[in-house]
PDB file of C-alpha atoms and ligand atoms in Angstrom:
ATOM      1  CA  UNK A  27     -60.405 -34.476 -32.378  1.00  0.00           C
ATOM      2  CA  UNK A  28     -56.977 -34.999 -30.846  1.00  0.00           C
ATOM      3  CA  UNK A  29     -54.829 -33.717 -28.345  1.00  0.00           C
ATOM      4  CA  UNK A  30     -52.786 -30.839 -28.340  1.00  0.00           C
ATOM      5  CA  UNK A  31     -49.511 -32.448 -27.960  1.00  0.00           C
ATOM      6  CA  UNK A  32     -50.062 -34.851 -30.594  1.00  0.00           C
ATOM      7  CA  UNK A  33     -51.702 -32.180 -33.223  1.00  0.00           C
ATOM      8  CA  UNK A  34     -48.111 -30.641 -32.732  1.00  0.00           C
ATOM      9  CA  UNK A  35     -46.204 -33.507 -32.608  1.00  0.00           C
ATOM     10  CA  UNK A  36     -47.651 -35.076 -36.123  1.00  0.00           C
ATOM     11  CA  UNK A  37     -47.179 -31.491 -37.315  1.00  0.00           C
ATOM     12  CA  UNK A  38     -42.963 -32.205 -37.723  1.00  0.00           C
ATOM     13  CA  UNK A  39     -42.296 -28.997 -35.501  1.00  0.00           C
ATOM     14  CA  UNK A  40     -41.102 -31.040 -32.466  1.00  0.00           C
ATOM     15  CA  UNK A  41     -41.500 -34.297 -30.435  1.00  0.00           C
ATOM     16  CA  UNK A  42     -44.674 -34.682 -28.211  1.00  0.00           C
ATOM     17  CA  UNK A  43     -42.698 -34.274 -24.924  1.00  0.00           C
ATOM     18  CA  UNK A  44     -41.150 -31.342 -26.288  1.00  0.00           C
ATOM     19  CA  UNK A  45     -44.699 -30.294 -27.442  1.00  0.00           C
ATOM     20  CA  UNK A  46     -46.421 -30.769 -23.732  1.00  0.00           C
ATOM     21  CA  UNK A  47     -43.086 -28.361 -21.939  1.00  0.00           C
ATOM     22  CA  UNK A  48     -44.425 -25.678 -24.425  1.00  0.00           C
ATOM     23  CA  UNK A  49     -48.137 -26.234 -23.546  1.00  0.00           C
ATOM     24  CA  UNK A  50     -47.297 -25.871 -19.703  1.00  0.00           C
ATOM     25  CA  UNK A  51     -45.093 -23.095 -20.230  1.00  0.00           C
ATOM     26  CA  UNK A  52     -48.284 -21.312 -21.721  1.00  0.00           C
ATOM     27  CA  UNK A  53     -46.556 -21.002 -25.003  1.00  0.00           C
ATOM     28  CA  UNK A  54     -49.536 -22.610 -26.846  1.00  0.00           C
ATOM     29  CA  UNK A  55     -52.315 -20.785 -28.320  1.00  0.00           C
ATOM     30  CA  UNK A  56     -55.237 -22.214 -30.612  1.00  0.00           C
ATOM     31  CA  UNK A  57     -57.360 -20.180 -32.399  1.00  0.00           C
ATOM     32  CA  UNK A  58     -56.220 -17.371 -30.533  1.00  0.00           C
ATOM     33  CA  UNK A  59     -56.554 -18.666 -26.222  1.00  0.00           C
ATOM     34  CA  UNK A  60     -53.548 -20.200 -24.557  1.00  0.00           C
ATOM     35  CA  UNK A  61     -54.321 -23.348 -23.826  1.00  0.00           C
ATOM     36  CA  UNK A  62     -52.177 -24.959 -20.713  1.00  0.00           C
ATOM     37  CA  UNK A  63     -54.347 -27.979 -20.306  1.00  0.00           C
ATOM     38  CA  UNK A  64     -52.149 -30.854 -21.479  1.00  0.00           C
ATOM     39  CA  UNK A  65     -55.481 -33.471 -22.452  1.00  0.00           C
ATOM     40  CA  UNK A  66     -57.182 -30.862 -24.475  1.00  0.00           C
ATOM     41  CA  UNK A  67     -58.632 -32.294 -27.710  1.00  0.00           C
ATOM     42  CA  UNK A  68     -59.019 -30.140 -30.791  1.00  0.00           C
ATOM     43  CA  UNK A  69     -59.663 -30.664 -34.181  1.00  0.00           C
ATOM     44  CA  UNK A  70     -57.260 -31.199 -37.062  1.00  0.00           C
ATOM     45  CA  UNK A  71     -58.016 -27.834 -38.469  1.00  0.00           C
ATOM     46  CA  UNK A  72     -57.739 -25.933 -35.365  1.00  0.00           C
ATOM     47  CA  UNK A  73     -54.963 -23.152 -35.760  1.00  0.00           C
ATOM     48  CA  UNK A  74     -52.254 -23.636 -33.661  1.00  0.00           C
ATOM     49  CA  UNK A  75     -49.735 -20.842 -32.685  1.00  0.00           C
ATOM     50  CA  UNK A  76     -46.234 -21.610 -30.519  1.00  0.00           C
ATOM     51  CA  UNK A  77     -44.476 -18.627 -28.932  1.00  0.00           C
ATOM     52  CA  UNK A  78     -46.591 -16.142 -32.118  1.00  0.00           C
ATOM     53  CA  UNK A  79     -45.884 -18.567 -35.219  1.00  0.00           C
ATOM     54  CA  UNK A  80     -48.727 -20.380 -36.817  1.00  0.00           C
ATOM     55  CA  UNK A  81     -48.000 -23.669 -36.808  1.00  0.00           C
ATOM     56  CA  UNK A  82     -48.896 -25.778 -40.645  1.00  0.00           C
ATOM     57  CA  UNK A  83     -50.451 -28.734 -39.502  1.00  0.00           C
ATOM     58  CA  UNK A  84     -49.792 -31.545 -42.425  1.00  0.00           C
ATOM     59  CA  UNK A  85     -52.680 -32.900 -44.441  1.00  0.00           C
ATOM     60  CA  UNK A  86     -52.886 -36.815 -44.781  1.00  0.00           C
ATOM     61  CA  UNK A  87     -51.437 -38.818 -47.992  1.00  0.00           C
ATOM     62  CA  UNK A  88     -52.165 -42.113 -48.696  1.00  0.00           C
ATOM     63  CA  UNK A  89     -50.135 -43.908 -51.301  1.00  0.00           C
ATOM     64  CA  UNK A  90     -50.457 -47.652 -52.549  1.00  0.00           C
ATOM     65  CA  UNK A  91     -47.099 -48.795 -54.423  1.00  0.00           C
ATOM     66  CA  UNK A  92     -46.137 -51.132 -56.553  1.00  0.00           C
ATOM     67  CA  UNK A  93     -42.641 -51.762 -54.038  1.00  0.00           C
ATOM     68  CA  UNK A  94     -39.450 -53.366 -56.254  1.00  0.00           C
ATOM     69  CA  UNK A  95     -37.061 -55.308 -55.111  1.00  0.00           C
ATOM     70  CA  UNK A  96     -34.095 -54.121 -53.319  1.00  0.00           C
ATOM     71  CA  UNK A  97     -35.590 -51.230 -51.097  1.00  0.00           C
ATOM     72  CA  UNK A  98     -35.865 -51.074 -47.714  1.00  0.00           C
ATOM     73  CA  UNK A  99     -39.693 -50.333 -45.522  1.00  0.00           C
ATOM     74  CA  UNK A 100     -37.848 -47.770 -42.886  1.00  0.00           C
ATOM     75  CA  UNK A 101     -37.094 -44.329 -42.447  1.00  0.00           C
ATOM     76  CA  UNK A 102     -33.275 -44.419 -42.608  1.00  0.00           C
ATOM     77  CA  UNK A 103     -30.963 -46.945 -43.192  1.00  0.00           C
ATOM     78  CA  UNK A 104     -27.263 -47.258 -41.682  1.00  0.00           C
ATOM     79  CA  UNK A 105     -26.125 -48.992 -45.174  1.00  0.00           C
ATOM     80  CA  UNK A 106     -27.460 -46.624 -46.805  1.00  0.00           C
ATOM     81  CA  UNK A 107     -29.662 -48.740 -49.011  1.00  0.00           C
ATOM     82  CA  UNK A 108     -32.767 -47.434 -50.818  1.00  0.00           C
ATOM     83  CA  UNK A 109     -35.864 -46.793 -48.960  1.00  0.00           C
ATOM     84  CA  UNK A 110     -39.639 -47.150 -49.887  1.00  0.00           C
ATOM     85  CA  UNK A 111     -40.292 -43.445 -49.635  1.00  0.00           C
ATOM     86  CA  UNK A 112     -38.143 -42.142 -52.038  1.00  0.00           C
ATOM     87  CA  UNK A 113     -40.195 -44.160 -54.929  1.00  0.00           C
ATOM     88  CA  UNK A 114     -43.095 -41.112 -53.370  1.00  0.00           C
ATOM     89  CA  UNK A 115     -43.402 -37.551 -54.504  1.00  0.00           C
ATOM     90  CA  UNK A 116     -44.492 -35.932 -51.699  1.00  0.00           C
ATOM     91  CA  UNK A 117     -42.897 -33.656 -49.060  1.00  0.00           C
ATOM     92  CA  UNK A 118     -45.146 -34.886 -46.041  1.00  0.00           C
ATOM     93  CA  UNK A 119     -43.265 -36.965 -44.083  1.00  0.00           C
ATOM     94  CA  UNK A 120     -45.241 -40.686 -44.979  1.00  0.00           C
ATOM     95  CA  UNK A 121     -43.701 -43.897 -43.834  1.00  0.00           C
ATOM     96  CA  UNK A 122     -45.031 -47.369 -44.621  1.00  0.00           C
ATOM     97  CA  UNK A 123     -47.607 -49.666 -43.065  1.00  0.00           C
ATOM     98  CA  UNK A 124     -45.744 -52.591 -41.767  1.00  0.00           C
ATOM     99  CA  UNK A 125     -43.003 -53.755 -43.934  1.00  0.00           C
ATOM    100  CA  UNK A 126     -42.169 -56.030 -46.816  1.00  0.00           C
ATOM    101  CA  UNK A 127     -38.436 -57.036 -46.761  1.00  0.00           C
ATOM    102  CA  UNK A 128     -35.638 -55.500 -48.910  1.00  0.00           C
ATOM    103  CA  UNK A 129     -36.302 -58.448 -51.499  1.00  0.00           C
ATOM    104  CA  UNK A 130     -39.980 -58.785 -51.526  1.00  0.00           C
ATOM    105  CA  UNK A 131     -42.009 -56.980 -53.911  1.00  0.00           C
ATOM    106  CA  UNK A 132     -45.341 -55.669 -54.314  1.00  0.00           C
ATOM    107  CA  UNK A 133     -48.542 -53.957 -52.346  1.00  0.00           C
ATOM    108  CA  UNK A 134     -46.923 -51.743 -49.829  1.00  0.00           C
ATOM    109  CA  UNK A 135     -48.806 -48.637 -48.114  1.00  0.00           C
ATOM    110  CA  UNK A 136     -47.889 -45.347 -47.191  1.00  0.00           C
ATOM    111  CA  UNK A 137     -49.087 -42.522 -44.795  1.00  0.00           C
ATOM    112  CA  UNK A 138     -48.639 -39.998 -42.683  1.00  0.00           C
ATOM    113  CA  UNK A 139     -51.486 -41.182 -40.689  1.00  0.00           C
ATOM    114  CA  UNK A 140     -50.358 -42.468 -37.508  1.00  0.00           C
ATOM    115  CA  UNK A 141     -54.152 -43.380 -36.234  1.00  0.00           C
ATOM    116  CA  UNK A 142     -54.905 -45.394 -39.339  1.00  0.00           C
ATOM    117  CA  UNK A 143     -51.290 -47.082 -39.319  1.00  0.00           C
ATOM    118  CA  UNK A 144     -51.595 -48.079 -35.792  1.00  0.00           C
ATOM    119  CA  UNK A 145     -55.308 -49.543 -36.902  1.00  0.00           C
ATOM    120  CA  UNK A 146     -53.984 -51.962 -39.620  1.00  0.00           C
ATOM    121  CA  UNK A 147     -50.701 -52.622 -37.595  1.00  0.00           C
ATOM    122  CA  UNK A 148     -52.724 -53.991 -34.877  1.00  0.00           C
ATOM    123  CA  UNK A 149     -52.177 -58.022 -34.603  1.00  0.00           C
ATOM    124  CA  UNK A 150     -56.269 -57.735 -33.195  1.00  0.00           C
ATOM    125  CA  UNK A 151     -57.204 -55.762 -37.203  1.00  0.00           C
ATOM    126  CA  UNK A 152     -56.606 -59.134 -38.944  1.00  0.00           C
ATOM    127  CA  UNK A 153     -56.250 -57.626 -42.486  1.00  0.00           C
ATOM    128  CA  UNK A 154     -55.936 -60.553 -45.250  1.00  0.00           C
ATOM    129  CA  UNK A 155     -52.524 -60.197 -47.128  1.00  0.00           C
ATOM    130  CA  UNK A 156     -52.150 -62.338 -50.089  1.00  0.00           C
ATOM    131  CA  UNK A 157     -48.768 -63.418 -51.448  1.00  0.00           C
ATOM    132  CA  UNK A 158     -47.084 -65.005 -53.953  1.00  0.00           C
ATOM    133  CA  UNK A 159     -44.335 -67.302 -53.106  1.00  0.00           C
ATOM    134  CA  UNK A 160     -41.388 -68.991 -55.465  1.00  0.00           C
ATOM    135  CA  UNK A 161     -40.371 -72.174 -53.623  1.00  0.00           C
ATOM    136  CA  UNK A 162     -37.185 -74.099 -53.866  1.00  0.00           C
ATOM    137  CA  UNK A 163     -38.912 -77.652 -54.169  1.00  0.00           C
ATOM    138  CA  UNK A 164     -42.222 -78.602 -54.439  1.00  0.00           C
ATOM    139  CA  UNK A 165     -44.748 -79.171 -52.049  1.00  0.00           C
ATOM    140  CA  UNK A 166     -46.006 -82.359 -50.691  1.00  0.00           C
ATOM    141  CA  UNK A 167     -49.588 -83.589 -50.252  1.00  0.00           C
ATOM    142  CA  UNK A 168     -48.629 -83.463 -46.540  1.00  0.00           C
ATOM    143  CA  UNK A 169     -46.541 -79.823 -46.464  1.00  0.00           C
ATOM    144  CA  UNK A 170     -50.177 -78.830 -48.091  1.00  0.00           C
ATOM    145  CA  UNK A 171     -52.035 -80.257 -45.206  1.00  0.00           C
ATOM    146  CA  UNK A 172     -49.509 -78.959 -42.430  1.00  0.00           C
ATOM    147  CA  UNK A 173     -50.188 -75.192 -43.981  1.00  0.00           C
ATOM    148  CA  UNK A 174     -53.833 -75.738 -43.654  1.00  0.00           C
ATOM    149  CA  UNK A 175     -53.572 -76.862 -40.448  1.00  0.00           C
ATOM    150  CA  UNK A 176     -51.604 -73.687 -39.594  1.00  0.00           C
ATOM    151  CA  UNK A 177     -47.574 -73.561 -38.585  1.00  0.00           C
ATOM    152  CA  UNK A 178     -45.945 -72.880 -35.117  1.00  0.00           C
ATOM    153  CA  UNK A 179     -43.286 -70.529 -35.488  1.00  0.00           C
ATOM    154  CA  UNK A 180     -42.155 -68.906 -32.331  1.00  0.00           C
ATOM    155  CA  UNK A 181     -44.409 -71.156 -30.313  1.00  0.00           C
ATOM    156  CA  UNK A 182     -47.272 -68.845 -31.866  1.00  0.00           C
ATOM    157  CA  UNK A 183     -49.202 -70.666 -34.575  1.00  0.00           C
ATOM    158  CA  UNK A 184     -49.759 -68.857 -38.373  1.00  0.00           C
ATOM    159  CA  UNK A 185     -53.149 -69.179 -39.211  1.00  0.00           C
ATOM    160  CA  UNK A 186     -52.785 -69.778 -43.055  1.00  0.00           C
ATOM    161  CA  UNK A 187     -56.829 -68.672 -44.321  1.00  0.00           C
ATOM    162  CA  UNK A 188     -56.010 -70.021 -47.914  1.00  0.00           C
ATOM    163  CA  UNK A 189     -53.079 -71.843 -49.562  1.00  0.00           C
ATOM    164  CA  UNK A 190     -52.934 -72.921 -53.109  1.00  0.00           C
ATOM    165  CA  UNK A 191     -50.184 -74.419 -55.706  1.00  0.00           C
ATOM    166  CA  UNK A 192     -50.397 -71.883 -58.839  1.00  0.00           C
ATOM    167  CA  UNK A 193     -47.781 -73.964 -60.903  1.00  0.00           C
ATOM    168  CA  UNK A 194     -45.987 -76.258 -60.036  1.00  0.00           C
ATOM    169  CA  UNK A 195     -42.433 -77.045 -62.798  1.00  0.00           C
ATOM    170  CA  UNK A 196     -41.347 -80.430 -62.229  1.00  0.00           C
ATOM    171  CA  UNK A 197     -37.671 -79.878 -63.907  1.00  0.00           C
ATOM    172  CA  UNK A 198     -36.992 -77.269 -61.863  1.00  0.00           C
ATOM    173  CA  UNK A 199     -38.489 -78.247 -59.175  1.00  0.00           C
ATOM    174  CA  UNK A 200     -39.998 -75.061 -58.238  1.00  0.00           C
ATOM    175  CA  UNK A 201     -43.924 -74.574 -57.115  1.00  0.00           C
ATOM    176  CA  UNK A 202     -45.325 -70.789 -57.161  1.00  0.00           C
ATOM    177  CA  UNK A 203     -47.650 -70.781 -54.635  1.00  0.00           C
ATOM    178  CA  UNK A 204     -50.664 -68.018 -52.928  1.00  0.00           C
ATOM    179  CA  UNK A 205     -51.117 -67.989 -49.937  1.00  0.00           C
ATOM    180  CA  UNK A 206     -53.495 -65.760 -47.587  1.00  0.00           C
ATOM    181  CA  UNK A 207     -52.573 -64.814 -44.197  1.00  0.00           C
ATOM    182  CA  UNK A 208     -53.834 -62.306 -41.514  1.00  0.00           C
ATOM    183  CA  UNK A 209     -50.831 -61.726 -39.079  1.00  0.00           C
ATOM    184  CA  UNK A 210     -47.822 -59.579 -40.154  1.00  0.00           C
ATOM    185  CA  UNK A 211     -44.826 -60.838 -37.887  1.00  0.00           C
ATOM    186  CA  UNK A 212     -41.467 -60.345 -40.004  1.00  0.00           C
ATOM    187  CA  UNK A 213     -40.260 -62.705 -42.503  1.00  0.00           C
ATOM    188  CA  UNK A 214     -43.512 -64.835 -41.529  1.00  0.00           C
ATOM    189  CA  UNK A 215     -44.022 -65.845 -45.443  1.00  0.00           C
ATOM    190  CA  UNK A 216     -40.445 -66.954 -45.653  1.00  0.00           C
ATOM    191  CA  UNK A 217     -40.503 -68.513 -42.087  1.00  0.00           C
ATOM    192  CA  UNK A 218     -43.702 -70.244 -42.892  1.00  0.00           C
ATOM    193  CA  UNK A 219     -42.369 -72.408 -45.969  1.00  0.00           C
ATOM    194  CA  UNK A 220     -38.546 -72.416 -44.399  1.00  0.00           C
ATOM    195  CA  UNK A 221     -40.042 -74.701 -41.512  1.00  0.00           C
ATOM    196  CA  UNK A 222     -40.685 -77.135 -44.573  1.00  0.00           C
ATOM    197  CA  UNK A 223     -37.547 -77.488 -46.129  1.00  0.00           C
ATOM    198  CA  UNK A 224     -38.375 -75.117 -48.893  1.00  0.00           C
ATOM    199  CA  UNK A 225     -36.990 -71.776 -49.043  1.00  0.00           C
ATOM    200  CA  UNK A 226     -38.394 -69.006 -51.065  1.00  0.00           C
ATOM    201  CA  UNK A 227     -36.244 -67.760 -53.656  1.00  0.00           C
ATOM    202  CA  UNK A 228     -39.290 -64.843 -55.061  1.00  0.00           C
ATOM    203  CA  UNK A 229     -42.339 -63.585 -52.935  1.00  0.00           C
ATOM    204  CA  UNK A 230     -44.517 -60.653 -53.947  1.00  0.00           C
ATOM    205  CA  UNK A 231     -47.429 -59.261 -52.328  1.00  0.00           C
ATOM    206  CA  UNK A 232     -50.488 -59.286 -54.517  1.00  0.00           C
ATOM    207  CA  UNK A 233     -52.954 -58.059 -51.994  1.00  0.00           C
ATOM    208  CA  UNK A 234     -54.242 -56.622 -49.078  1.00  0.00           C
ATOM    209  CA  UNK A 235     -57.786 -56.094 -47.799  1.00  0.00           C
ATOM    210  CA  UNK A 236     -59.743 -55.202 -50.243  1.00  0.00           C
ATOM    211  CA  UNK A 237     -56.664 -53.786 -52.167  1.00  0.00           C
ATOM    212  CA  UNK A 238     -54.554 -55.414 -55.233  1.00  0.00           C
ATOM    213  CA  UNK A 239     -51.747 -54.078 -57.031  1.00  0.00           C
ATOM    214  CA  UNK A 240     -54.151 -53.989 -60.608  1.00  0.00           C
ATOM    215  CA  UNK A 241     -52.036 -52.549 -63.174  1.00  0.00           C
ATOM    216  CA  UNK A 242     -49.508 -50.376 -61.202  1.00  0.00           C
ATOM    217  CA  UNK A 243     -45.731 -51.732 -62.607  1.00  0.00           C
ATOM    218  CA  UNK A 244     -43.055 -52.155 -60.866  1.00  0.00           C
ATOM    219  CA  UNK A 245     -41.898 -48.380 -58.909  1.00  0.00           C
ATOM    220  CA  UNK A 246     -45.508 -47.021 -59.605  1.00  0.00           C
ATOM    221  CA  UNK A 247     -48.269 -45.906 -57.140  1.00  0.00           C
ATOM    222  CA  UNK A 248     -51.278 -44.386 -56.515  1.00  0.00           C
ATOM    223  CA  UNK A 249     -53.252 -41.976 -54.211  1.00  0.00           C
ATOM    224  CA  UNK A 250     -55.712 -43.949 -51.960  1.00  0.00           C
ATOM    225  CA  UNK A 251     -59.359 -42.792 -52.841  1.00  0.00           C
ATOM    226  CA  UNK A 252     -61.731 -41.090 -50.304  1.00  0.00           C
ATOM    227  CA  UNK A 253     -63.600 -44.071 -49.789  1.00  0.00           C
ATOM    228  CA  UNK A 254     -60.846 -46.421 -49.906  1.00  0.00           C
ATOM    229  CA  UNK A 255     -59.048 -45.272 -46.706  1.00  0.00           C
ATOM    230  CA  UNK A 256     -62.612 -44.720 -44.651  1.00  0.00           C
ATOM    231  CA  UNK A 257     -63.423 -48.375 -45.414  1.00  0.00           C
ATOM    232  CA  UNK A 258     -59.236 -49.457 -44.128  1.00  0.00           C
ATOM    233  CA  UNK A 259     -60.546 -47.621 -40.968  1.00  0.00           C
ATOM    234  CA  UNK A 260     -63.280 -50.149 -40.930  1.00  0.00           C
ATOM    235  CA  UNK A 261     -60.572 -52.716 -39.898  1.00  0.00           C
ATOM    236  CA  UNK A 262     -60.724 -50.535 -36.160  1.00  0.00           C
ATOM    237  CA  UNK A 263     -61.796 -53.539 -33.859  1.00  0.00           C
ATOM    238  CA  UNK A 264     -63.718 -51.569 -31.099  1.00  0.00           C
TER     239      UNK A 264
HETATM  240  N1  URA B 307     -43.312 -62.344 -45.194  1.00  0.00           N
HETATM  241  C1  URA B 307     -41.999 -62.370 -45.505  1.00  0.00           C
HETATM  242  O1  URA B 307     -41.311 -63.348 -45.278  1.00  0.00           O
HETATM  243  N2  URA B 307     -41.469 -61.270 -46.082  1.00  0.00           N
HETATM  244  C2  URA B 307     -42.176 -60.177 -46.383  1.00  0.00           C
HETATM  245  O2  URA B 307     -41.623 -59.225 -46.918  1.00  0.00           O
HETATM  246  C3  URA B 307     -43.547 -60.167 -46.066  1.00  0.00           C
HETATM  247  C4  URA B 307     -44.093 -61.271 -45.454  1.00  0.00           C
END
């Protein structure tokens, strides 16, 4: 069940303000009453008219890609760069969940589910993302312990659940490192190793939840199962 305004609203016909001046002005009708009660809660498959026209309410997608480098996790970009949803054949307006930056690669989702966005978005939903991170330089017995310990940036500290050297190439002095985190600030991966002295050069995400990238390439993606998206609404801290 949700409210009127928003059932419109997530519909793509107009903005929820605009939707709640048509509701007052009696302009409303679902399943054939006017309805000028702005908290009214109906169900997704209600049928909604506006001033005689049957509104199409949009069913939910739910898409897990495989995100390449050099595309951007927003809806429009002023440099006109690419952007994540473009790599998606649909015509329902999805956007992604939280963002991986225009160089980062890997596990990105996409909806048009506000609710379930909002869920996993939520700094209190503490979903595990896993990464892998190319360093410039390799890290100490020390930098090791200062991850575990967790790192301040922003005065907030990163609680880092699980860090581990994958290789490590001593003439290059490069390590490739996972690590497992729960909070989603921007550029917290980078940040995180930045604070010791070692920039990363590559990261990917490899996964999140419950969810891995398996054997989607580069560009590819798939629809979220049933079951997969009621257990991401598990992550709804009550
Ligand atoms: N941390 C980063 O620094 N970048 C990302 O894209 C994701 C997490």
């Amino acid at each position: 069940m949700e409210r009127l305004q928003k059932l419109i609203a997530e519909s793509g016909y107009t903005s929820r303000r605009k939707a709640e001046e048509l509701i007052k002005a009696g302009k409303v009708k679902v399943d054939g009453v006017v309805v000028k009660e702005l908290g009214s809660k109906f169900p997704n498959d209600c049928k909604i008219e506006i001033e005689g026209k049957q509104l199409k309410l949009e069913q939910k997608e739910y898409y897990l890609l495989n995100k390449p480098r050099g595309y951007i996790c927003s809806l429009a970009d002023e440099k006109d760069r690419n952007i994540v949803t473009d790599l998606i054949d649909t015509k329902a307006r999805i956007y992604p969940i939280g963002r991986l930056d225009y160089d980062t690669t890997g596990l990105l989702l996409l909806t048009n589910d506000g609710e379930l966005a909002n869920i996993l978005m939520h700094p209190k939903s503490k979903v595990e993302k896993t990464y892998l991170a190319k360093l410039e330089g390799i890290l100490s017995p020390e930098d090791l312990h200062k991850l575990k310990k967790g790192i301040v940036i922003d005065n907030i500290k990163c609680n880092i659940l699980r860090v581990k050297v994958r290789k490590r190439d001593k003439i290059k002095n490069t390590d490739l490192v996972e690590i497992t985190i729960e909070e989603g600030r921007n550029h917290i991966v980078k940040r995180i190793f930045e604070s010791l002295n070692k920039p990363v050069s590559k990261l990917t995400r490899i996964r999140y939840g419950f969810l891995e990238l398996d054997t989607l390439k580069s560009k590819e993606y798939r629809i979220l199962s049933n079951n997969e998206v009621r257990k991401l609404y598990g992550y709804k801290k009550l």
